[in-house]
Coordinates of C-alpha atoms and ligand atoms in Angstrom, one line a residue:
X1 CA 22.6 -10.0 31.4
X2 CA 20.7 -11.2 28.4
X3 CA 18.9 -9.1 25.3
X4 CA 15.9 -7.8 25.5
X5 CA 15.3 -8.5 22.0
X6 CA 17.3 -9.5 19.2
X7 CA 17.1 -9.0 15.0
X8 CA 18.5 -11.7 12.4
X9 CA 19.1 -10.4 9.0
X10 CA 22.0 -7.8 8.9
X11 CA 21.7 -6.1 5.4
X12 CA 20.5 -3.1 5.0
X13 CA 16.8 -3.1 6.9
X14 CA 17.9 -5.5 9.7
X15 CA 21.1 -3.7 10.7
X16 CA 18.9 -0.3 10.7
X17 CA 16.2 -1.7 12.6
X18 CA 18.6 -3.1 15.7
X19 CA 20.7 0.0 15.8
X20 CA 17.1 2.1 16.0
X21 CA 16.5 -0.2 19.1
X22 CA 20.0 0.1 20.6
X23 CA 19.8 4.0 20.3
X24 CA 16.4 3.7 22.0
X25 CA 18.1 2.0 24.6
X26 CA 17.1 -1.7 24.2
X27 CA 19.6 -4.8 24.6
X28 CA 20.3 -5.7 21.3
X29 CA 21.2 -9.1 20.3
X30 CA 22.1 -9.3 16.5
X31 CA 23.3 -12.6 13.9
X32 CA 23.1 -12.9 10.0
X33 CA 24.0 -15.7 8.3
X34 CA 27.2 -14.6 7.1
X35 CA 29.3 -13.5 10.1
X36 CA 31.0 -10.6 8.2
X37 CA 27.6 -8.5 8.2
X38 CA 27.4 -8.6 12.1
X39 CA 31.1 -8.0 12.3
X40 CA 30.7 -4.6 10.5
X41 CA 27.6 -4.2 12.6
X42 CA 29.6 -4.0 15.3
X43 CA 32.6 -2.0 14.2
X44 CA 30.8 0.6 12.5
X45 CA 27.8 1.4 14.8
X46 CA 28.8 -0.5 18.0
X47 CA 28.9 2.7 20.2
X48 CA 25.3 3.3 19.4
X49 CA 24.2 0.9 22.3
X50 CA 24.6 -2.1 23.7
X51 CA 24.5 -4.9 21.1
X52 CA 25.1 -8.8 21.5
X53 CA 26.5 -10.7 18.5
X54 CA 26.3 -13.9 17.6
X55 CA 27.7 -16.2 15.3
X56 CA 24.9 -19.1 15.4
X57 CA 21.4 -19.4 16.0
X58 CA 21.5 -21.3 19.0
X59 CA 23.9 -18.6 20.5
X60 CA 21.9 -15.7 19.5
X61 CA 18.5 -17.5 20.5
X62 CA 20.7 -18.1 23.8
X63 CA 21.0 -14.1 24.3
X64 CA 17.5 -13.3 24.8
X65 CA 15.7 -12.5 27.3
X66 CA 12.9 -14.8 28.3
X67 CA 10.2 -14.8 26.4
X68 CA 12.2 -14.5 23.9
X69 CA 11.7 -12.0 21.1
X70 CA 13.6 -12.7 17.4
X71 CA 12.9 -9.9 14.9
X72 CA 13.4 -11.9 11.2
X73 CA 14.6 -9.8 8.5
X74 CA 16.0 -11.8 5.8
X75 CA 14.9 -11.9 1.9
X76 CA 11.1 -12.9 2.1
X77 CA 9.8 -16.1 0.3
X78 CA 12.2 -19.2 1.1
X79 CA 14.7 -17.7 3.5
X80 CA 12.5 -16.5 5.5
X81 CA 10.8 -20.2 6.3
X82 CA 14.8 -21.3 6.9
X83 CA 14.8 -18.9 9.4
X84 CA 11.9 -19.8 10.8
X85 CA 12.9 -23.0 11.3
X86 CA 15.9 -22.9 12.7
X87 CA 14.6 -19.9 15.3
X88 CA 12.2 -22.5 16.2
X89 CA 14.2 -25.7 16.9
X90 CA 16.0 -23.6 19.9
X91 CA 13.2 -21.5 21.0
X92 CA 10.7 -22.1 24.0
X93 CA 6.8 -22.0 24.5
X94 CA 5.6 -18.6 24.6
X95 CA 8.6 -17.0 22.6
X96 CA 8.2 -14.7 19.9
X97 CA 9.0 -14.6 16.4
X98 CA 8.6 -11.9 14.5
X99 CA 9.2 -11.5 10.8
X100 CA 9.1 -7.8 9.6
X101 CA 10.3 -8.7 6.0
X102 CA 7.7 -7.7 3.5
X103 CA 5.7 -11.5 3.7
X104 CA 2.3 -12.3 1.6
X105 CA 0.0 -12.1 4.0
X106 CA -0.9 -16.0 3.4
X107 CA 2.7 -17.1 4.1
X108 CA 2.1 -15.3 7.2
X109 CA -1.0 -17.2 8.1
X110 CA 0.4 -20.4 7.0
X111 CA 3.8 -20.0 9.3
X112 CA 1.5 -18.2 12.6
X113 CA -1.1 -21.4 12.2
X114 CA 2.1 -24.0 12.3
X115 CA 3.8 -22.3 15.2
X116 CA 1.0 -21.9 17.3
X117 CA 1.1 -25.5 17.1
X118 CA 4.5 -25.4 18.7
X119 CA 3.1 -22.7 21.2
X120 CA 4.9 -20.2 19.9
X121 CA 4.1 -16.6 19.0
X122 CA 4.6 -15.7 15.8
X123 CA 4.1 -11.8 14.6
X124 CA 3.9 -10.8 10.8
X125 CA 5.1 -7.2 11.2
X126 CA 4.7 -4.9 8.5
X127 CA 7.7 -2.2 8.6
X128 CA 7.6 1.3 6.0
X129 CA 9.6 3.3 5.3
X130 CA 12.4 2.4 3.9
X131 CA 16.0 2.1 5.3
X132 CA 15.5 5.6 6.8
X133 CA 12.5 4.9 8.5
X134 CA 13.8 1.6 10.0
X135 CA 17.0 3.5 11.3
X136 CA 15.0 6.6 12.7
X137 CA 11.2 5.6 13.0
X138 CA 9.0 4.0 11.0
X139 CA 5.5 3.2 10.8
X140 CA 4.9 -0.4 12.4
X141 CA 2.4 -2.8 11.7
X142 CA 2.4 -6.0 13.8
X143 CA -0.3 -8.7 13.2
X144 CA -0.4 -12.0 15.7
X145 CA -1.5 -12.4 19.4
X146 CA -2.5 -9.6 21.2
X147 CA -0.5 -11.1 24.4
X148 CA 2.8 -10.6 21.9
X149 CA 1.7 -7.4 21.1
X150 CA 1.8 -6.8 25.1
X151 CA 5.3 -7.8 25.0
X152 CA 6.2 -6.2 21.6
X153 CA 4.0 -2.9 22.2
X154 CA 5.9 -1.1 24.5
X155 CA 9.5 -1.5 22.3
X156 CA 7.6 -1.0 18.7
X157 CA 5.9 1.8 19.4
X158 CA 8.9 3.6 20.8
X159 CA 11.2 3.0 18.0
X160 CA 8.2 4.1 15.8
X161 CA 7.9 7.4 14.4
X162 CA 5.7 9.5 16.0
X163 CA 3.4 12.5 15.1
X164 CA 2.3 14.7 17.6
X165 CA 3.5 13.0 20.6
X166 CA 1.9 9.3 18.7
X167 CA 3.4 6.5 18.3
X168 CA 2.7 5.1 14.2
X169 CA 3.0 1.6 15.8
X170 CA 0.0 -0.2 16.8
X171 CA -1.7 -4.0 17.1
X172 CA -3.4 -4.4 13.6
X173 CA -4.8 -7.9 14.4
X174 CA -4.4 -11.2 14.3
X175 CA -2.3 -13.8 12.4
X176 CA -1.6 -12.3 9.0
X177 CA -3.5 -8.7 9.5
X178 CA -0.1 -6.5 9.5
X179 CA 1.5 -8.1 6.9
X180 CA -2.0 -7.8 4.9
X181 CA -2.6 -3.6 6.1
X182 CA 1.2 -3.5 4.9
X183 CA 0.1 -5.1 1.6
X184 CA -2.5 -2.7 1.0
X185 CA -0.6 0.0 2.1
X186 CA 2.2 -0.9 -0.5
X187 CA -0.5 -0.9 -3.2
X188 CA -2.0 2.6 -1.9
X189 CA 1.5 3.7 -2.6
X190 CA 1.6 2.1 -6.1
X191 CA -1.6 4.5 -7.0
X192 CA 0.1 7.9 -5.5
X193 CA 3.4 7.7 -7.2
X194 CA 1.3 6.7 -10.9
X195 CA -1.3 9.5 -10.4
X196 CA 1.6 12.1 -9.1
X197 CA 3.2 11.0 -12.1
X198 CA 0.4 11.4 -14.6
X199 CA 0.2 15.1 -13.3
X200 CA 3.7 15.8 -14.4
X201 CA 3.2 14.1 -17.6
X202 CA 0.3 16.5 -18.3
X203 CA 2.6 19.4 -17.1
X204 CA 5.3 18.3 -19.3
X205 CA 3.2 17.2 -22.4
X206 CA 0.6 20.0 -22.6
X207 CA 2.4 22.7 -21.1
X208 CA 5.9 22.1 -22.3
X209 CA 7.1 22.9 -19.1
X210 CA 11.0 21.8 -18.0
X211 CA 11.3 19.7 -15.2
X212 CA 12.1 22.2 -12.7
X213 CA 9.1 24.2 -13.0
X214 CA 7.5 21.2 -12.3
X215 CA 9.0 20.6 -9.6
X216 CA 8.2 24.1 -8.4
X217 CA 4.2 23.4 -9.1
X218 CA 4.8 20.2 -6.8
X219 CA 6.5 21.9 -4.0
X220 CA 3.8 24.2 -4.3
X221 CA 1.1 21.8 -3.6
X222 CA 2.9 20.3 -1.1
X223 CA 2.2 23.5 0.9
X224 CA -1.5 22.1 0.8
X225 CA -4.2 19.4 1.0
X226 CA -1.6 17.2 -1.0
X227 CA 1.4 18.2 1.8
X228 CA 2.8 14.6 1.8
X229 CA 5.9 12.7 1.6
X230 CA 5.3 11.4 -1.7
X231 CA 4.9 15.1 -3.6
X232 CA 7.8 16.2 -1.4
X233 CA 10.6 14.1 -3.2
X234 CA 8.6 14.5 -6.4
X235 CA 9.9 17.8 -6.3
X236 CA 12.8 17.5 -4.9
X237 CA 13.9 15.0 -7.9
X238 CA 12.5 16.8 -10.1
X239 CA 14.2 19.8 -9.2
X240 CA 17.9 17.3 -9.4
X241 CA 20.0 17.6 -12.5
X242 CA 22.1 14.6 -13.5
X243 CA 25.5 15.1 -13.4
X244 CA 27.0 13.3 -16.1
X245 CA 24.7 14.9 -19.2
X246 CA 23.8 18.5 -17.0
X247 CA 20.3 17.4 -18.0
X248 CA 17.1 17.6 -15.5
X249 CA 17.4 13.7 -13.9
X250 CA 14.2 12.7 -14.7
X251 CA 14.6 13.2 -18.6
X252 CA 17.9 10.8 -18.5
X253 CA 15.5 8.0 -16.9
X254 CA 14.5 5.0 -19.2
X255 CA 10.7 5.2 -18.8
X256 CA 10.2 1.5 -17.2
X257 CA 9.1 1.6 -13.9
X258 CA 10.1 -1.8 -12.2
X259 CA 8.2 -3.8 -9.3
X260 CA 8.8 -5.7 -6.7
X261 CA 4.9 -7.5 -6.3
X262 CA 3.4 -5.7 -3.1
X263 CA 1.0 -4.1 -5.8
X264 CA 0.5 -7.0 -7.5
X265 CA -0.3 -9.0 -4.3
X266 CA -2.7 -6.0 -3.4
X267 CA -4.5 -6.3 -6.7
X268 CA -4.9 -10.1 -7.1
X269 CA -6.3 -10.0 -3.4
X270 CA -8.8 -7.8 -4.1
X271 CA -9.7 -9.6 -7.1
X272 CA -10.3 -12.8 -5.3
X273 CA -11.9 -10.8 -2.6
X274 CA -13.9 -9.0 -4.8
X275 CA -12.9 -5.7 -3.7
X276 CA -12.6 -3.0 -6.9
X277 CA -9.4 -1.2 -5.7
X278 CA -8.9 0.2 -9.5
X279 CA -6.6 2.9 -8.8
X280 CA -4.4 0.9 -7.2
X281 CA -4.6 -1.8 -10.1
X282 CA -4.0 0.7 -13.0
X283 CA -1.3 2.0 -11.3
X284 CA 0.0 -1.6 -11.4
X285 CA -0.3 -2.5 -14.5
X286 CA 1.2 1.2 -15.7
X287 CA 4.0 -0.3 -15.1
X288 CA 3.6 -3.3 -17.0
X289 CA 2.7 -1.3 -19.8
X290 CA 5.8 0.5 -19.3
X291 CA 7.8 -2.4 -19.4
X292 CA 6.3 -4.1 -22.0
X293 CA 9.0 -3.1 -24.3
X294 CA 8.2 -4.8 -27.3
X295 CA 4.2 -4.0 -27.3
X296 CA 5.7 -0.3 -26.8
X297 CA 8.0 -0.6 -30.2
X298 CA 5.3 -2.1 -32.4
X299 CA 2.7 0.8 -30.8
X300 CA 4.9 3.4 -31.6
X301 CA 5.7 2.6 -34.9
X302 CA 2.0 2.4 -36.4
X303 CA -0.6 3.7 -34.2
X304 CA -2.0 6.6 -34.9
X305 CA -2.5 9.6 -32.1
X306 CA -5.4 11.1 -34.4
X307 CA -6.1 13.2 -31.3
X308 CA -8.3 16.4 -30.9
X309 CA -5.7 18.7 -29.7
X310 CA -7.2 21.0 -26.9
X311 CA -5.0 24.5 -26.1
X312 CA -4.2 25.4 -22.8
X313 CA -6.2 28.3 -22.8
X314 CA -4.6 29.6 -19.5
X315 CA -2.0 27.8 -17.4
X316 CA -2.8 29.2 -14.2
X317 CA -6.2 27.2 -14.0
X318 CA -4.8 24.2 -15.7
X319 CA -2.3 23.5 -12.9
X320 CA -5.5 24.5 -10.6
X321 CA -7.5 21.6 -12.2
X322 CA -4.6 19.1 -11.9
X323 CA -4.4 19.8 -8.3
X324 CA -7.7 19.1 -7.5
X325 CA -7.7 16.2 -9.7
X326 CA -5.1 15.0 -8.2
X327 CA -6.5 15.2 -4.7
X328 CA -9.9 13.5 -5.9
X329 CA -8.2 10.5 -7.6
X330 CA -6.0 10.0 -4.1
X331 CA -9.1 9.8 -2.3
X332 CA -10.7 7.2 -4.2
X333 CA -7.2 4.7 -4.3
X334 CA -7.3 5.6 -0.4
X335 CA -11.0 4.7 -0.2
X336 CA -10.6 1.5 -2.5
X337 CA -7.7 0.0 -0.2
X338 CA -9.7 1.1 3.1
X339 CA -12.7 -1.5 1.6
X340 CA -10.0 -4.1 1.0
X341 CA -8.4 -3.8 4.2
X342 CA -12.2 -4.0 5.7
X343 CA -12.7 -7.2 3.7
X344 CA -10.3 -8.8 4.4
X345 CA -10.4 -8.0 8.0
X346 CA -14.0 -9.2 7.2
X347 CA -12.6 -13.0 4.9
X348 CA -9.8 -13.5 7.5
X349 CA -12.0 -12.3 11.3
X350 CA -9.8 -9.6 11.6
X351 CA -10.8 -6.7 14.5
X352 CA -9.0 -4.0 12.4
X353 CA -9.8 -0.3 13.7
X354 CA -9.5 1.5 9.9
X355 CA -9.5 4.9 11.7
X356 CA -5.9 3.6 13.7
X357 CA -4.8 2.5 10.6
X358 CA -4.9 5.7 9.2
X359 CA -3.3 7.0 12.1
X360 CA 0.2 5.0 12.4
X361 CA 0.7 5.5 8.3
X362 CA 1.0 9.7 9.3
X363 CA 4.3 9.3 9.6
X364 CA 7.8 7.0 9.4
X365 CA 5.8 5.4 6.1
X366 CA 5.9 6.2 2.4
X367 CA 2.2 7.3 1.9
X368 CA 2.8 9.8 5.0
X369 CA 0.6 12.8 4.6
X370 CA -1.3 14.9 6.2
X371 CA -4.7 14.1 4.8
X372 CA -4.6 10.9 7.0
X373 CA -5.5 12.7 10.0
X374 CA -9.0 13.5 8.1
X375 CA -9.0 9.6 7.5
X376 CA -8.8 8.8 11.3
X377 CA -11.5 11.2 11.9
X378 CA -13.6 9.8 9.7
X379 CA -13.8 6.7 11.1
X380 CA -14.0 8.0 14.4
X381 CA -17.5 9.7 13.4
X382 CA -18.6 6.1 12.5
X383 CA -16.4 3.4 12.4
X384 CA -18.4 1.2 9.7
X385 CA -18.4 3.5 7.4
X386 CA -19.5 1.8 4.4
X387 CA -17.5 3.8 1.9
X388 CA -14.6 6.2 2.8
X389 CA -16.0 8.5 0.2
X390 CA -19.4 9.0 1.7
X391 CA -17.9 10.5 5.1
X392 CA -19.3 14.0 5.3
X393 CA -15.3 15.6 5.3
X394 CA -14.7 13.8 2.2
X395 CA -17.5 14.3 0.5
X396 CA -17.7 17.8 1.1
X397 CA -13.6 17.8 -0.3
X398 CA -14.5 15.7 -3.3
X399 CA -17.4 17.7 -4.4
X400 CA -14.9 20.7 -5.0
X401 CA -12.7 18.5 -7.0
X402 CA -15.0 16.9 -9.4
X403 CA -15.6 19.5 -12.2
X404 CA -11.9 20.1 -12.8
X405 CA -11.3 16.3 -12.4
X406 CA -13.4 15.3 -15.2
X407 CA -11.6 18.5 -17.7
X408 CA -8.4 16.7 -16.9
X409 CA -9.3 13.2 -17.5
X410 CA -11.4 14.9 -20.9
X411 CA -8.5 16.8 -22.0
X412 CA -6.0 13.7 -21.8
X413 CA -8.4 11.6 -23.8
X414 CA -8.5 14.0 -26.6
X415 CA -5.1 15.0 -26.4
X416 CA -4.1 11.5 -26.3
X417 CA -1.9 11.6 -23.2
X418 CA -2.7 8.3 -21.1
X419 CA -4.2 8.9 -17.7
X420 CA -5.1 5.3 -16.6
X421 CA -5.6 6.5 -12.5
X422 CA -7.1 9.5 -13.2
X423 CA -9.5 8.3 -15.4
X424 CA -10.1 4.8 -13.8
X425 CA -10.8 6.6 -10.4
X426 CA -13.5 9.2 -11.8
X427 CA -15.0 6.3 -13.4
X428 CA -15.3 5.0 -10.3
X429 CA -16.8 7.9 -8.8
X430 CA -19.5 7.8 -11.8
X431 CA -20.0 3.9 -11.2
X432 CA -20.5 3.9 -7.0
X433 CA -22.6 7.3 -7.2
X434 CA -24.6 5.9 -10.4
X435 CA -28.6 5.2 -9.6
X436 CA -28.3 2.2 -12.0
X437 CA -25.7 0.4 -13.5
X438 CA -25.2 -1.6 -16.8
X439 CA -24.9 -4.5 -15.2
X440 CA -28.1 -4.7 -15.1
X441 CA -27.4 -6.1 -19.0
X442 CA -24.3 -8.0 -18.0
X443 CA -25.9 -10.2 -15.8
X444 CA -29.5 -11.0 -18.7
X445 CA -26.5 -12.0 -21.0
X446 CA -25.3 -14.3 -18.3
X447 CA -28.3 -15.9 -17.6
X448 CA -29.0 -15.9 -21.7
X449 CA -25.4 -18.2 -22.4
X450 CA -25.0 -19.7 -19.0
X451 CA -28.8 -19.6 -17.6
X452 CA -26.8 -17.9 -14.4
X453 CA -30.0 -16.5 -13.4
X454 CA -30.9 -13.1 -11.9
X455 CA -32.8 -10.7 -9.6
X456 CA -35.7 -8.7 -10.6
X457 CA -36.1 -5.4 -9.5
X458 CA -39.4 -5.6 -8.5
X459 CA -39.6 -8.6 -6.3
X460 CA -38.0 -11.2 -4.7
X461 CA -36.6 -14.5 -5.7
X462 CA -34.2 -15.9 -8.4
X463 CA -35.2 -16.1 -12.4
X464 CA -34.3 -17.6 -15.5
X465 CA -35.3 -16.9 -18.9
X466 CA -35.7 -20.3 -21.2
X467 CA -34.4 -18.3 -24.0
X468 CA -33.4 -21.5 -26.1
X469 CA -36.9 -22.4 -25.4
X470 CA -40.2 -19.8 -25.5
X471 CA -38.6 -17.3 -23.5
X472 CA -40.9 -18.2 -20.2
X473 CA -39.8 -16.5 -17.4
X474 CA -39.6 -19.1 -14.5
X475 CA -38.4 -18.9 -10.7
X476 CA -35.9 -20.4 -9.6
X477 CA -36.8 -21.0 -5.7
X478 CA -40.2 -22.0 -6.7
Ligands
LIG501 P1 17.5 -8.5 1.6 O1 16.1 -8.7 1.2 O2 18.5 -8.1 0.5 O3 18.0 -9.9 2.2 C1 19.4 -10.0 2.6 C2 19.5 -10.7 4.0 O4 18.8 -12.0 3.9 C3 20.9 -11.0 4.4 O5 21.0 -10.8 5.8 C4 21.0 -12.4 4.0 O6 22.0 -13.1 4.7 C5 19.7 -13.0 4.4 N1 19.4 -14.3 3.8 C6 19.1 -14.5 2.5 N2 18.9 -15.8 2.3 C7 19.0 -16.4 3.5 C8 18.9 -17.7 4.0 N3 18.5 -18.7 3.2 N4 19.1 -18.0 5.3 C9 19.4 -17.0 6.2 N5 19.5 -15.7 5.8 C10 19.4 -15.4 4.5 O7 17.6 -7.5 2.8 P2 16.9 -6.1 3.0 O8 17.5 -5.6 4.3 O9 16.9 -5.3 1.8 O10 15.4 -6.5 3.3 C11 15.0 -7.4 4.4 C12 13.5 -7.6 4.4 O11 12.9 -6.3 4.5 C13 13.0 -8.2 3.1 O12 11.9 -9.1 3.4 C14 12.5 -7.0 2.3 O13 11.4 -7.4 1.5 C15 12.1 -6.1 3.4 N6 12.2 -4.7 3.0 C16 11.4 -3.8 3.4 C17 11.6 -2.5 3.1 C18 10.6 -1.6 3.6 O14 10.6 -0.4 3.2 N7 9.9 -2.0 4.6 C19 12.6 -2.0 2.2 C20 13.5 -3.0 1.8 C21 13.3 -4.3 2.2 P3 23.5 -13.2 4.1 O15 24.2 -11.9 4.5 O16 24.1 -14.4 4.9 O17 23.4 -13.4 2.7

């Protein structure tokens, strides 16, 4: 009588993802570190299933079913690799390791490439949704082998959430590709929340509204293209009052918006990919700017606002034009982290299916929403789609967006109300539409300092200007 799978790592996302599998009726063998979290495993949810605790390593490895399959889920970064190791020493060719913490998808790489050479599996998992989505379903991202995924599959995807009848579970790729998809999706999420909450600030700033009228507006649009998890509890905070001061909750809030570095490892990878996810990195470094106290004090004590206050000439449309802006600057952060996800399923020789991708964040995760079914499609009408954008669905959706998307971003600027993911994602628009860019000029200055040479419009081959010289044009590949 052994476990059919077993989880390490008994706080709060560990203890929620065994009992999940013990009320889906898997064998559950569970160990932390400290015994007293598996203890209160047991007496507090121990009638949920059947469970087998352990006290060491060896014992709990000893539990499993063979080939054995350890779920890590301990504090990412060092831990993790103690883990790891220890799994390791009393595991077996062809076990499993799987480590559904949130890893950089390099760590994962690193650890898969160095167990492999032990001949054992290991699975960067990418898990969302919270505590409450690893209790009762959430969206499941498993890189590694696809022979572990044969053995994983069939558990993941039932503990998964599902929409209509599918599981939000499936095989992203090799090695490090869940842990990278989960990356991206973490900085998709950092670009929601920031443009959801530029949209209130414009509510609150130009319109003066309270917070609960707000929130009405929100629960409102969640009735429509925008119906997703994120506007849902957007409302539903903003319609909370805080106890102690009987004010609306979010007005008792210091306005510094902490991180915990999934958007920053999104952004610096698409840097050094070369991938221009800018919604995703404004919404970053928002909250830098937000928590760059100091900067903020010596700001507002001496800059002026000198703005050109526009008037709300009627509110009705406003909140109409915020809407659609809204919608328009989520489709370009979604389209910006599907071309990273597609490089680096490109850098790394990842098979990643974009369109499936799409399809297992619809629901357990925290960038659910409905609109990702129109994502799947997409891709299923051509599955290299070059830019999310230029799918005919989207285009066609955009289009209706884009007049009251540039009054907002135009109406923030003079009214001096900051609007970094609006504004960086229309500019985007603008820039991957544009005929011709100025960097047409960027790259004649390069070659001017740095004789970095260029292409000319008009022919083929590489050039440089002698511009210290008597300005010959010659070529290079002559
Ligand atoms: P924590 O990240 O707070 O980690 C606590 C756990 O790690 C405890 O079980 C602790 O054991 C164990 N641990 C810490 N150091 C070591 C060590 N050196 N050796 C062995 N065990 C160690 O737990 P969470 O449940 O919040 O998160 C677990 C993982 O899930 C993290 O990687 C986190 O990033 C990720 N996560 C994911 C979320 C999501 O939405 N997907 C949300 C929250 C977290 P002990 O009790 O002995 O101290």
């Amino acid at each position: 009588n052994a476990a059919d799978i077993g989880v390490t790592g008994m706080a709060v996302m560990g203890s929620n993802l065994a009992r999940n599998l013990a009320r889906n009726g898997f064998k559950v063998a569970i160990h932390n570190r400290s015994v007293g979290k598996t203890e209160k495993v047991i007496d507090s949810y121990g009638d949920e299933g059947e469970f087998f605790p352990s006290e060491s390593t060896a014992d709990f490895v000893a539990s499993l079913q063979k080939p054995r399959v350890a779920i890590i889920m301990v504090k990412a970064g060092g831990p993790t690799d103690a883990v790891i190791d220890e799994l390791a020493e009393h595991m077996e060719e062809g076990d499993i390791i799987v480590d559904a913490g949130n890893a950089l998808f390099s760590d994962t790489r690193r650890r898969e490439a160095a167990l492999r050479e032990k001949g054992l599996h290991f699975v960067g998992t990418g898990v969302s949704g919270g505590e409450e989505g690893a209790l009762n379903g959430p969206s499941i991202m498993p890189g590694g082998t696809k022979e572990s995924y044969d053995r994983l599959g069939p558990m993941f995807e039932k503990i998964s959430a599902h929409v209509d009848g599918v599981p939000c579970c499936t095989h992203v790729g090799a090695d490090g590709a869940g842990h990278f998809v989960k990356m991206v999706h973490n900085g998709i999420e950092y670009a929601d929340m920031q443009v959801i909450s530029e949209a209130y600030d414009l509510m609150s700033k130009a319109l003066g509204k309270p917070a609960s009228e707000i929130g009405d507006v929100f629960a409102e649009w969640n009735k429509g293209d925008l119906e997703s998890f994120l506007i849902e509890i957007t409302a539903e905070v903003l319609h909370h009052t805080d106890a102690t001061s009987g004010k609306a909750f979010v007005d008792v809030i210091l306005d510094q918006a902490a991180q915990k570095g999934t958007g920053a490892w999104t952004v610096q990878t698409a840097l050094s990919l070369g991938v221009p996810v800018t919604g995703i990195a404004e919404a970053t470094f928002a909250r830098s700017v937000s928590g760059s106290v100091p900067q903020r004090e010596a700001g507002r004590a001496v800059l002026p606002a000198e703005t050109q206050d526009l008037a709300v000439l009627d509110e009705a449309s406003f909140i109409d034009d915020l809407q659609k802006a809204l919608y328009a600057a989520k489709l370009v952060s979604y389209s910006q982290g599907f071309d990273e996800i597609s490089a680096g399923a490109q850098e790394y020789g990842w098979d990643i299916d974009l369109g499936a991708m799409a399809r297992i964040w619809r629901g357990g995760c925290i960038i659910r929403a409905k609109f990702l079914n129109r994502i799947t499609e997409a891709y299923e009408r051509n599955a290299t789609l070059p830019l999310l954008l230029a799918d005919e669905y989207f285009t066609a959706e955009i289009t209706k967006c884009i007049p009251a998307w540039r009054r907002v971003v135009a109406f923030a600027a003079a009214n001096g109300i900051p609007v970094p993911v609006f504004s960086s994602t229309l500019s985007y628009y603008d820039a991957v539409r544009a005929e011709r860019l100025p960097a047409a000029l960027v790259q004649a200055q390069r070659d001017f300092f740095g004789a970095h040479t260029y292409k000319r419009v008009d022919g083929e081959g590489t050039f440089h200007v002698e511009w210290s010289e008597d300005r010959r044009e010659t070529n290079q590949d002559a």
